[in-house]
Coordinates of C-alpha atoms and ligand atoms in Angstrom, one line a residue:
M1312 CA -4.8 -21.7 35.1
P1313 CA -3.0 -19.9 32.2
S1314 CA 0.6 -21.1 31.7
A1315 CA 1.6 -17.5 30.9
Q1316 CA 0.5 -14.1 32.1
L1317 CA 1.3 -10.6 31.1
T1318 CA 0.4 -7.2 32.3
L1319 CA 0.1 -4.3 29.9
D1320 CA 0.3 -0.7 31.0
P1321 CA 0.6 2.1 28.4
H1322 CA 2.9 4.0 30.9
F1323 CA 5.5 1.2 30.8
T1324 CA 7.1 2.2 27.5
V1325 CA 10.3 0.9 26.0
G1326 CA 10.5 3.3 23.1
T1327 CA 8.7 4.5 20.0
V1328 CA 8.4 1.9 17.3
N1329 CA 10.4 3.3 14.4
R1330 CA 8.8 2.5 11.0
R1331 CA 12.3 1.6 9.8
L1332 CA 12.0 -1.6 11.9
F1333 CA 10.0 -3.0 9.1
G1334 CA 12.7 -2.7 6.4
S1335 CA 13.9 -5.3 4.0
F1336 CA 16.9 -6.0 1.8
V1337 CA 17.3 -6.4 -2.0
E1338 CA 20.7 -7.7 -3.1
H1339 CA 21.9 -8.5 -6.6
L1340 CA 21.9 -12.2 -5.8
G1341 CA 20.2 -15.1 -7.5
R1342 CA 16.7 -14.1 -8.7
C1343 CA 16.0 -11.3 -6.2
V1344 CA 16.3 -8.5 -8.7
Y1345 CA 16.2 -10.3 -12.1
D1346 CA 13.3 -12.6 -12.5
G1347 CA 12.1 -11.4 -9.1
L1348 CA 11.1 -7.7 -9.0
H1349 CA 12.3 -7.0 -12.6
E1350 CA 11.1 -9.2 -15.5
P1351 CA 10.4 -7.1 -18.6
G1352 CA 8.8 -9.9 -20.5
H1353 CA 6.3 -10.8 -17.8
P1354 CA 2.6 -10.2 -18.5
A1355 CA 2.4 -8.1 -15.3
A1356 CA 5.5 -6.0 -16.0
D1357 CA 5.0 -2.3 -16.2
A1358 CA 6.7 0.0 -18.7
D1359 CA 10.0 -0.1 -16.7
G1360 CA 10.0 -3.9 -16.6
F1361 CA 9.0 -4.2 -13.0
R1362 CA 6.4 -6.8 -12.1
T1363 CA 3.2 -5.1 -10.7
D1364 CA 2.1 -8.3 -9.0
V1365 CA 5.3 -8.2 -6.9
I1366 CA 4.9 -4.5 -6.2
A1367 CA 1.4 -5.2 -4.9
L1368 CA 2.8 -7.9 -2.6
V1369 CA 5.7 -5.7 -1.3
R1370 CA 3.2 -3.0 -0.5
E1371 CA 1.0 -5.5 1.3
L1372 CA 4.1 -6.7 3.3
G1373 CA 4.4 -3.1 4.6
V1374 CA 8.1 -2.6 3.9
S1375 CA 9.4 0.8 5.1
T1376 CA 13.0 0.8 3.9
V1377 CA 15.0 -1.4 1.6
R1378 CA 18.8 -1.9 1.9
Y1379 CA 20.5 -2.1 -1.5
P1380 CA 22.5 -3.3 -3.5
G1381 CA 24.1 -5.9 -1.2
G1382 CA 25.2 -7.8 0.8
N1383 CA 28.4 -9.5 -0.2
F1384 CA 27.7 -8.4 -3.8
V1385 CA 28.4 -4.8 -2.9
S1386 CA 32.1 -5.4 -2.0
G1387 CA 32.9 -6.1 -5.7
F1388 CA 30.4 -3.6 -7.2
R1389 CA 31.2 -0.6 -9.3
W1390 CA 28.1 1.6 -9.1
E1391 CA 29.0 3.5 -12.3
D1392 CA 28.5 0.2 -14.3
A1393 CA 24.8 0.3 -13.5
V1394 CA 23.8 3.8 -14.5
G1395 CA 23.2 5.4 -17.9
P1396 CA 22.0 3.8 -21.1
V1397 CA 21.3 0.1 -20.4
E1398 CA 22.7 -1.1 -23.7
Q1399 CA 26.0 0.4 -22.8
R1400 CA 26.3 -1.1 -19.4
P1401 CA 29.0 -3.8 -19.0
A1402 CA 28.3 -7.3 -17.8
R1403 CA 30.6 -8.2 -14.9
L1404 CA 31.6 -11.3 -12.9
D1405 CA 30.0 -11.2 -9.4
L1406 CA 32.7 -12.8 -7.3
A1407 CA 30.6 -13.1 -4.2
W1408 CA 27.9 -15.3 -5.8
H1409 CA 29.7 -16.8 -8.8
S1410 CA 27.2 -15.2 -11.1
T1411 CA 27.2 -12.8 -14.1
E1412 CA 25.8 -9.4 -13.3
S1413 CA 24.2 -7.7 -16.4
N1414 CA 23.8 -4.3 -14.6
A1415 CA 20.4 -3.8 -16.3
V1416 CA 19.1 -2.6 -13.0
G1417 CA 21.1 0.0 -11.0
L1418 CA 20.6 2.9 -8.6
D1419 CA 18.2 4.9 -10.8
E1420 CA 15.9 2.0 -11.7
F1421 CA 15.9 0.7 -8.1
A1422 CA 15.0 4.2 -6.7
G1423 CA 12.2 4.3 -9.3
W1424 CA 11.0 0.9 -8.2
L1425 CA 11.0 2.1 -4.5
E1426 CA 8.8 5.1 -5.5
K1427 CA 6.2 2.6 -6.8
V1428 CA 6.5 0.5 -3.7
G1429 CA 6.4 3.6 -1.3
A1430 CA 9.6 2.7 0.6
E1431 CA 12.8 4.4 1.5
L1432 CA 16.2 3.5 0.0
M1433 CA 19.1 2.6 2.3
Y1434 CA 22.2 2.4 0.2
A1435 CA 25.4 0.4 0.9
V1436 CA 28.7 1.7 -0.4
N1437 CA 31.5 -0.6 -1.4
L1438 CA 34.3 -0.4 1.3
G1439 CA 35.6 -3.9 0.4
T1440 CA 37.4 -3.2 -2.9
R1441 CA 36.8 0.5 -3.1
G1442 CA 37.1 3.5 -0.8
V1443 CA 36.4 7.1 0.2
L1444 CA 36.3 8.6 -3.3
E1445 CA 33.9 6.1 -4.8
A1446 CA 31.6 6.5 -1.7
V1447 CA 31.6 10.3 -2.2
D1448 CA 31.1 9.9 -5.9
V1449 CA 27.9 7.8 -5.6
L1450 CA 26.6 10.3 -2.9
E1451 CA 27.2 13.2 -5.3
Y1452 CA 25.5 11.3 -8.1
A1453 CA 22.5 10.4 -5.9
N1454 CA 21.9 13.4 -3.8
I1455 CA 23.2 16.6 -5.4
R1456 CA 20.6 18.4 -7.4
A1457 CA 22.7 19.5 -10.4
G1458 CA 25.7 21.5 -11.6
T1459 CA 28.5 19.0 -10.9
R1460 CA 29.8 16.3 -13.2
L1461 CA 28.1 13.4 -11.5
S1462 CA 24.8 15.1 -10.6
D1463 CA 24.6 16.4 -14.2
Q1464 CA 25.2 12.8 -15.3
R1465 CA 22.2 11.6 -13.3
V1466 CA 20.1 14.4 -14.8
A1467 CA 21.3 13.4 -18.3
N1468 CA 20.3 9.8 -17.4
G1469 CA 16.7 11.0 -16.9
R1470 CA 16.6 11.3 -13.2
V1471 CA 16.1 15.1 -12.8
E1472 CA 15.3 15.0 -9.1
P1473 CA 18.0 13.9 -6.7
H1474 CA 17.3 10.6 -4.8
R1475 CA 17.8 12.2 -1.4
I1476 CA 19.1 9.0 0.2
R1477 CA 19.4 9.5 4.0
M1478 CA 20.6 6.2 5.3
W1479 CA 24.0 4.8 4.0
C1480 CA 25.8 1.6 5.1
L1481 CA 29.6 1.9 5.2
G1482 CA 30.3 -1.4 3.5
N1483 CA 28.9 -4.9 4.3
E1484 CA 30.1 -7.5 6.8
M1485 CA 33.6 -6.3 6.8
D1486 CA 34.4 -8.7 9.8
G1487 CA 33.8 -11.7 7.6
P1488 CA 36.7 -13.5 6.0
W1489 CA 34.4 -14.3 3.0
Q1490 CA 34.0 -10.6 2.3
L1491 CA 36.0 -9.2 -0.7
G1492 CA 38.4 -6.7 0.9
H1493 CA 37.8 -8.1 4.4
R1494 CA 39.7 -6.1 7.0
N1495 CA 40.5 -6.3 10.7
A1496 CA 38.6 -4.0 13.1
E1497 CA 41.4 -1.4 13.3
D1498 CA 41.8 -1.0 9.5
Y1499 CA 38.0 -1.1 8.9
G1500 CA 37.4 1.4 11.7
K1501 CA 39.8 3.9 10.2
L1502 CA 38.4 3.5 6.7
A1503 CA 34.9 3.8 7.9
S1504 CA 35.7 6.9 9.8
Q1505 CA 37.5 8.6 6.9
T1506 CA 34.6 7.6 4.6
A1507 CA 31.9 8.9 7.0
K1508 CA 33.8 12.2 7.5
A1509 CA 34.1 12.7 3.7
M1510 CA 30.4 11.9 3.1
R1511 CA 29.4 14.3 5.9
Q1512 CA 31.6 17.1 4.3
L1513 CA 29.2 16.8 1.4
D1514 CA 26.0 16.4 3.5
P1515 CA 26.2 16.6 7.4
G1516 CA 22.6 15.4 7.7
L1517 CA 23.2 11.8 6.5
E1518 CA 22.5 8.8 8.7
L1519 CA 25.4 6.5 8.6
V1520 CA 25.6 2.8 9.6
V1521 CA 29.0 1.3 10.5
C1522 CA 29.4 -2.5 10.1
G1523 CA 29.1 -4.5 13.3
S1524 CA 29.5 -8.3 13.4
S1525 CA 28.1 -10.7 10.9
G1526 CA 26.7 -12.7 13.8
A1527 CA 27.1 -13.1 17.5
Q1528 CA 29.0 -16.4 16.7
M1529 CA 31.9 -14.6 15.0
P1530 CA 35.2 -15.1 16.9
T1531 CA 35.8 -11.3 16.9
F1532 CA 32.3 -10.4 18.2
G1533 CA 32.4 -7.8 20.9
A1534 CA 36.0 -6.8 20.3
W1535 CA 35.0 -5.9 16.7
E1536 CA 32.3 -3.5 17.8
H1537 CA 34.5 -2.0 20.5
T1538 CA 37.4 -1.2 18.2
V1539 CA 35.3 -0.1 15.3
L1540 CA 33.3 2.3 17.5
L1541 CA 36.4 3.7 19.1
H1542 CA 37.3 4.9 15.6
T1543 CA 33.9 5.9 14.4
Y1544 CA 31.8 6.9 17.4
D1545 CA 31.5 10.6 16.4
D1546 CA 31.1 9.8 12.7
V1547 CA 28.2 7.4 12.6
D1548 CA 24.6 7.0 13.9
F1549 CA 24.1 3.2 13.8
I1550 CA 26.1 0.0 14.2
S1551 CA 24.8 -3.0 12.3
C1552 CA 23.9 -6.5 13.5
H1553 CA 23.3 -9.5 11.2
A1554 CA 21.7 -12.8 12.4
Y1555 CA 20.4 -15.9 10.6
Y1556 CA 18.8 -18.9 12.3
Q1557 CA 17.9 -22.4 11.1
E1558 CA 16.6 -25.6 12.5
T1559 CA 19.6 -27.9 12.9
D1560 CA 19.6 -31.7 13.4
G1561 CA 15.9 -31.7 14.1
D1562 CA 16.3 -29.6 17.3
V1563 CA 13.0 -27.7 16.9
G1564 CA 13.0 -26.7 20.6
S1565 CA 16.3 -24.7 20.2
F1566 CA 15.2 -23.2 16.9
L1567 CA 12.0 -22.0 18.4
A1568 CA 14.0 -20.3 21.2
C1569 CA 16.4 -18.5 18.9
A1570 CA 14.9 -15.1 19.6
T1571 CA 16.6 -15.4 23.0
N1572 CA 19.8 -15.4 21.1
M1573 CA 18.8 -12.2 19.2
D1574 CA 17.9 -10.6 22.6
H1575 CA 21.4 -11.4 23.9
F1576 CA 23.0 -10.2 20.7
I1577 CA 21.2 -6.8 20.9
D1578 CA 21.9 -6.4 24.6
A1579 CA 25.6 -7.1 24.1
V1580 CA 26.0 -4.6 21.2
V1581 CA 24.1 -1.9 23.2
A1582 CA 26.4 -2.6 26.2
T1583 CA 29.5 -2.3 24.0
A1584 CA 28.3 0.9 22.3
D1585 CA 27.5 2.4 25.7
T1586 CA 30.9 1.3 27.0
V1587 CA 32.6 3.3 24.2
R1588 CA 30.3 6.2 24.9
A1589 CA 31.5 6.2 28.5
Q1590 CA 35.1 5.8 27.5
L1591 CA 34.9 8.7 25.1
N1592 CA 32.7 10.8 27.5
R1593 CA 30.1 11.4 24.9
S1594 CA 26.4 12.1 25.4
K1595 CA 25.3 10.9 21.9
R1596 CA 24.0 7.3 21.8
I1597 CA 24.6 4.8 18.9
D1598 CA 21.6 2.9 17.8
I1599 CA 21.4 -0.5 16.1
S1600 CA 20.5 -1.2 12.5
F1601 CA 19.7 -4.9 12.5
D1602 CA 20.0 -4.8 8.7
E1603 CA 20.1 -8.5 8.0
W1604 CA 17.9 -11.0 9.9
N1605 CA 15.9 -14.0 9.0
V1606 CA 15.6 -17.8 9.0
W1607 CA 18.2 -19.1 6.5
Y1608 CA 19.1 -22.7 5.9
I1609 CA 22.7 -21.8 5.2
D1610 CA 23.9 -25.3 5.6
R1611 CA 21.9 -26.4 2.6
F1612 CA 23.4 -23.5 0.6
R1613 CA 26.9 -24.5 1.7
A1614 CA 26.2 -28.1 0.6
E1615 CA 25.1 -26.9 -2.9
E1616 CA 27.7 -27.4 -5.7
Q1617 CA 29.7 -24.2 -6.2
I1618 CA 30.3 -23.3 -9.8
T1619 CA 34.0 -22.8 -10.4
D1620 CA 34.1 -22.8 -14.2
I1621 CA 34.1 -19.1 -15.1
E1622 CA 32.7 -19.9 -18.5
R1623 CA 29.5 -20.9 -16.8
W1624 CA 28.8 -18.2 -14.2
P1625 CA 25.0 -17.8 -14.8
T1626 CA 22.9 -14.7 -14.8
A1627 CA 20.2 -14.7 -12.0
P1628 CA 20.6 -18.4 -11.0
R1629 CA 18.2 -20.0 -8.5
L1630 CA 20.2 -19.4 -5.3
L1631 CA 19.2 -19.4 -1.7
E1632 CA 15.6 -20.1 -2.5
D1633 CA 14.5 -21.4 0.9
V1634 CA 10.9 -22.6 1.1
Y1635 CA 9.6 -21.6 4.5
S1636 CA 7.5 -23.7 6.8
V1637 CA 5.0 -22.9 9.5
L1638 CA 7.8 -23.4 12.0
D1639 CA 10.0 -20.9 10.2
A1640 CA 7.2 -18.3 10.2
V1641 CA 6.6 -18.7 14.0
V1642 CA 10.4 -18.1 14.5
V1643 CA 10.2 -15.0 12.2
G1644 CA 7.3 -13.7 14.2
N1645 CA 9.3 -14.3 17.4
L1646 CA 12.3 -12.4 16.0
L1647 CA 10.0 -9.5 15.3
I1648 CA 8.9 -9.7 18.9
S1649 CA 12.6 -9.4 19.9
L1650 CA 13.2 -6.4 17.7
L1651 CA 10.1 -4.6 19.1
R1652 CA 11.2 -5.4 22.7
H1653 CA 14.4 -3.4 21.9
A1654 CA 12.6 -0.5 20.1
D1655 CA 14.6 2.0 22.2
R1656 CA 17.9 1.0 20.6
V1657 CA 17.0 -1.0 17.5
T1658 CA 15.6 1.8 15.3
S1659 CA 16.2 0.2 11.9
A1660 CA 16.0 -3.4 10.7
S1661 CA 15.9 -5.3 7.4
L1662 CA 14.4 -8.7 6.8
A1663 CA 16.9 -10.4 4.5
Q1664 CA 15.8 -10.6 1.7
L1665 CA 12.6 -9.6 -0.1
V1666 CA 12.0 -11.6 -3.3
N1667 CA 13.1 -15.2 -4.1
V1668 CA 16.3 -15.1 -2.1
I1669 CA 15.5 -16.2 1.5
A1670 CA 12.4 -14.2 0.9
P1671 CA 8.8 -13.8 2.0
I1672 CA 7.8 -13.4 -1.7
M1673 CA 8.4 -15.9 -4.4
T1674 CA 8.0 -15.6 -8.2
E1675 CA 8.0 -17.9 -11.2
P1676 CA 9.4 -16.5 -14.5
G1677 CA 6.4 -15.7 -16.7
G1678 CA 4.2 -17.0 -13.9
D1679 CA 2.8 -16.3 -10.4
A1680 CA 4.0 -14.5 -7.4
W1681 CA 3.0 -15.8 -4.0
R1682 CA 3.4 -15.3 -0.2
Q1683 CA 5.7 -17.6 1.8
T1684 CA 4.6 -18.5 5.3
T1685 CA 7.0 -15.8 6.7
F1686 CA 5.1 -13.2 4.8
F1687 CA 2.2 -13.2 7.3
P1688 CA 3.9 -12.4 10.7
F1689 CA 5.9 -9.6 9.0
A1690 CA 2.9 -8.0 7.2
I1691 CA 0.7 -8.1 10.2
T1692 CA 3.3 -6.9 12.7
S1693 CA 4.2 -4.1 10.3
R1694 CA 0.6 -3.0 10.1
L1695 CA -0.4 -3.4 13.8
A1696 CA 2.8 -2.4 15.7
V1697 CA 2.3 1.3 15.9
G1698 CA 3.2 3.9 18.6
E1699 CA 5.2 2.8 21.7
A1700 CA 6.6 -0.6 22.4
L1701 CA 5.5 -1.7 25.9
E1702 CA 7.5 -3.5 28.5
V1703 CA 5.1 -6.4 29.1
K1704 CA 5.5 -8.1 32.5
L1705 CA 5.6 -11.7 31.4
T1706 CA 5.5 -14.8 33.5
S1707 CA 5.6 -18.1 31.7
D1708 CA 6.3 -21.8 32.1
T1709 CA 9.7 -22.7 30.7
Y1710 CA 11.4 -25.6 28.9
L1711 CA 15.0 -26.7 28.5
S1712 CA 16.5 -26.0 25.1
A1713 CA 19.8 -27.6 24.1
A1714 CA 21.2 -24.4 22.6
Y1715 CA 19.9 -21.7 25.0
G1716 CA 19.1 -23.4 28.3
E1717 CA 15.9 -22.7 30.2
V1718 CA 13.6 -20.5 28.0
P1719 CA 10.0 -19.3 28.4
L1720 CA 7.4 -21.3 26.6
V1721 CA 5.5 -18.2 25.7
D1722 CA 7.1 -15.0 24.4
A1723 CA 5.2 -11.7 23.9
V1724 CA 5.5 -8.0 23.3
A1725 CA 2.9 -5.2 22.9
T1726 CA 2.6 -1.8 21.4
H1727 CA 0.2 1.1 22.2
D1728 CA -0.7 4.0 20.0
A1729 CA -1.9 6.9 22.1
A1730 CA -3.2 8.7 19.0
T1731 CA -5.8 6.0 18.2
G1732 CA -6.0 4.3 21.6
R1733 CA -5.2 1.0 19.9
T1734 CA -3.0 -1.7 21.5
A1735 CA -1.5 -4.7 19.7
I1736 CA -0.2 -7.8 21.3
F1737 CA 2.1 -10.3 19.6
L1738 CA 2.6 -13.8 21.1
V1739 CA 4.3 -17.1 20.3
N1740 CA 3.7 -20.5 21.9
R1741 CA 7.0 -22.5 21.6
S1742 CA 5.5 -25.7 22.9
L1743 CA 5.9 -28.5 20.5
D1744 CA 2.9 -30.4 21.6
A1745 CA 0.6 -28.4 23.9
A1746 CA -1.8 -25.5 23.4
T1747 CA -1.6 -23.0 26.1
T1748 CA -3.9 -20.3 27.5
V1749 CA -2.4 -16.8 28.1
G1750 CA -4.0 -14.3 30.5
V1751 CA -3.3 -10.6 29.8
D1752 CA -4.1 -8.0 32.4
V1753 CA -5.5 -5.2 30.2
S1754 CA -7.2 -3.3 33.1
H1755 CA -4.8 -0.3 32.6
L1756 CA -6.0 0.1 29.1
G1757 CA -9.5 1.1 30.1
D1758 CA -12.5 -0.3 28.4
V1759 CA -11.1 -2.3 25.4
A1760 CA -12.5 -4.8 23.0
V1761 CA -10.9 -7.3 20.6
L1762 CA -10.7 -5.7 17.2
E1763 CA -8.9 -8.4 15.2
T1764 CA -7.0 -11.6 15.8
H1765 CA -4.6 -13.6 13.6
T1766 CA -3.0 -17.0 14.4
L1767 CA -0.6 -18.9 12.3
A1768 CA -0.4 -22.6 13.2
D1769 CA -0.8 -26.0 11.5
D1770 CA -0.9 -29.6 12.4
D1771 CA 2.0 -30.0 10.1
I1772 CA 4.6 -27.5 11.3
H1773 CA 6.7 -28.2 8.1
A1774 CA 3.8 -27.3 5.8
S1775 CA 4.7 -24.5 3.3
N1776 CA 3.4 -22.5 0.3
T1777 CA 4.7 -23.6 -3.1
L1778 CA 4.1 -22.7 -6.7
A1779 CA 1.8 -25.7 -6.9
D1780 CA 0.0 -25.0 -3.6
Q1781 CA 0.3 -21.2 -3.0
E1782 CA -2.2 -20.9 -0.2
R1783 CA -1.6 -24.0 1.8
V1784 CA -0.6 -21.9 4.8
G1785 CA -2.1 -18.7 6.0
V1786 CA -3.4 -17.0 9.1
S1787 CA -6.8 -17.6 10.7
P1788 CA -8.9 -15.5 13.2
N1789 CA -8.4 -16.7 16.8
G1790 CA -11.9 -17.2 18.1
S1791 CA -10.7 -17.9 21.6
A1792 CA -9.7 -14.3 22.3
R1793 CA -12.1 -12.6 24.8
V1794 CA -11.9 -9.7 27.2
G1795 CA -13.7 -9.8 30.6
D1796 CA -13.1 -8.2 34.0
G1797 CA -10.0 -6.4 32.7
T1798 CA -8.4 -9.6 31.4
L1799 CA -7.8 -10.7 27.9
T1800 CA -7.7 -14.5 27.6
V1801 CA -6.4 -16.3 24.5
D1802 CA -5.6 -19.9 23.6
L1803 CA -2.4 -20.4 21.6
P1804 CA -2.0 -23.6 19.7
A1805 CA 1.3 -25.5 19.9
V1806 CA 4.1 -23.9 17.7
S1807 CA 2.1 -20.8 16.8
W1808 CA 2.3 -17.1 16.3
T1809 CA -0.6 -14.8 17.2
A1810 CA -1.4 -11.1 16.8
I1811 CA -4.3 -9.4 18.6
A1812 CA -5.5 -5.8 18.2
L1813 CA -7.5 -4.1 21.0
G1814 CA -9.2 -0.8 21.0
Ligands
AHR3014 O1 21.7 -12.3 2.7 C1 22.6 -13.1 2.1 C2 24.1 -12.8 2.5 O2 24.2 -13.0 3.9 C3 24.5 -11.3 2.3 O3 25.0 -11.1 1.0 C4 25.6 -11.2 3.3 O4 25.7 -9.8 3.7 C5 25.3 -12.1 4.4 O5 26.3 -12.9 4.7

C-alpha cells in the first residue's frame, strides 16, 4: 500500500506558474560578481570579462529574473560610482560585508551580462542611506531613451538603448536592525510610498516591490507588513518575503520539513495583504515577491571572524561559500514545491544567490565552474514547471518534527500545460530511513505516459560536489515510475527529491 497518494486533475488549478518564480539574485558580496561571473583574466572570459562557462551554467539553470545589486550591499551603494569609464570609478568601503568594492561592474555591465544570459533585470534602489531623488535618478539613467542629463550620460557611456527595467525593489530588508538606514515600519512605509509615487510619475507602468519581513522569525513580522502596506497599498504591486533555512544541531527531520514554514509564511503575508485590502476597500491584490530564499548556514557565517581593521577590507573575499549536500538539495526542491503551491500569489521569487555566495554555481579563479547539488532541483523544476500549478489532493503518512510538529512524510505539487498536454509532478520523501511508494491518480489526465524522470538521492545525505569532485552528486532516472490503470506509481528513496514529466 503506498504511504502517500495524490490525485491530479487539470481542472483543479491554483494559478498560472509565472516564469519569474525561477529568478535568482546577484549581490556585490564576496565572489558573486568578481571572480564569479566576472573574471577578465580567465581563459573562458569574453571580451567584456564575463566567464562564458558561468553564462552557460546560468542558462542551463533556467533563471528568469535576477535581482541586483543587493542585498545588504545596496543600502550603502551609490549607483553613480559604478557607471562610466571603469578607470575613473572610485573604490568604496562596503559597510555591509566589510569589503572593498571596486565598482568595476555596475548597472550597464550587469545589464549586458543579463542579455547574454537571457534573463530579466530586477533592480533594487537604496532606501537605506539614500532616498527619493537617487531612486528617480537611477530610473532616469536606466529607462529614459535620451535627451536628459542622466539618459544622455548612459548613451555617452555606450549604452544607447535604455535598459527598460520593469521590476524595482524599494530598498532591502528595511525591517532588519543590521540594515544601513534601518527604519521602523511607519517611517519606511512613508518613504517607500513617496519613492514609489515619484518613480511612477516618471513611468506609471513599473512593477514595484515593497520590503516585507526579512524572515517570519522577525519580532515585527506581521505588524510590519500591515503598517507598510497601509502606507503603500496603492503604490506597489508586490511585498517581499525572505527566508533562509539550515540544519541545526543535527535535527535533520525539522530541516526536511522547513517548507511547511515557508507555506505558513506565505499564507500569513497573503492574509495580511488581504486584510489591508479589506480595510482600504480596494479591489487590487498585492502579490508576493519571495526575492531571497535558500538554504544558508548562517550560523557558520556568524561564527567566522569579522574583519574590523579597515586597512584590510578585502576585495571579493571568500564569503558565504556554503557547500551544499544532497540533504540541502532535497530541501531546495521542497521549497520550490512550496512556491509552486502558492503560484496564485507568489508570482516572483529569487533563489539567493547565483554564483559562489550561497549559490548553485561555484567557480575557482582561473579554473573550473561546477554545479552544486542544489543546481539540479532548480534547473529541472524551472524547465518542467510550465502552465498551471495544480492543487494536488495529497494524503501521506506523517512524522513528528521538533520544529514544526506533525508533518507529511511526502510533499508534492504538479503543473499542467494545456498547450502541450504535458504534466509535471515534483515530490520529496522526507523519511530519514525508509523508501516509500507514491500512488498518483492520473485518470483525469487521459492517456498519459512517463516522458522523463529524475531523482536526487544518495546513501550519504551529506555528499556534495566540490572542486576536487565536481560530479559526485547528480540526478538519475527513476526506473520505478510506471503508469497503469490510470495510476502512476513511483518509489521514492529516503531523503530524496523527484521530478516526473507525463504526456
Ligand atoms: O543573501 C545574503 C544576505 O541575506 C542579503 O544581503 C540580505 O538581504 C539578507 O540578509
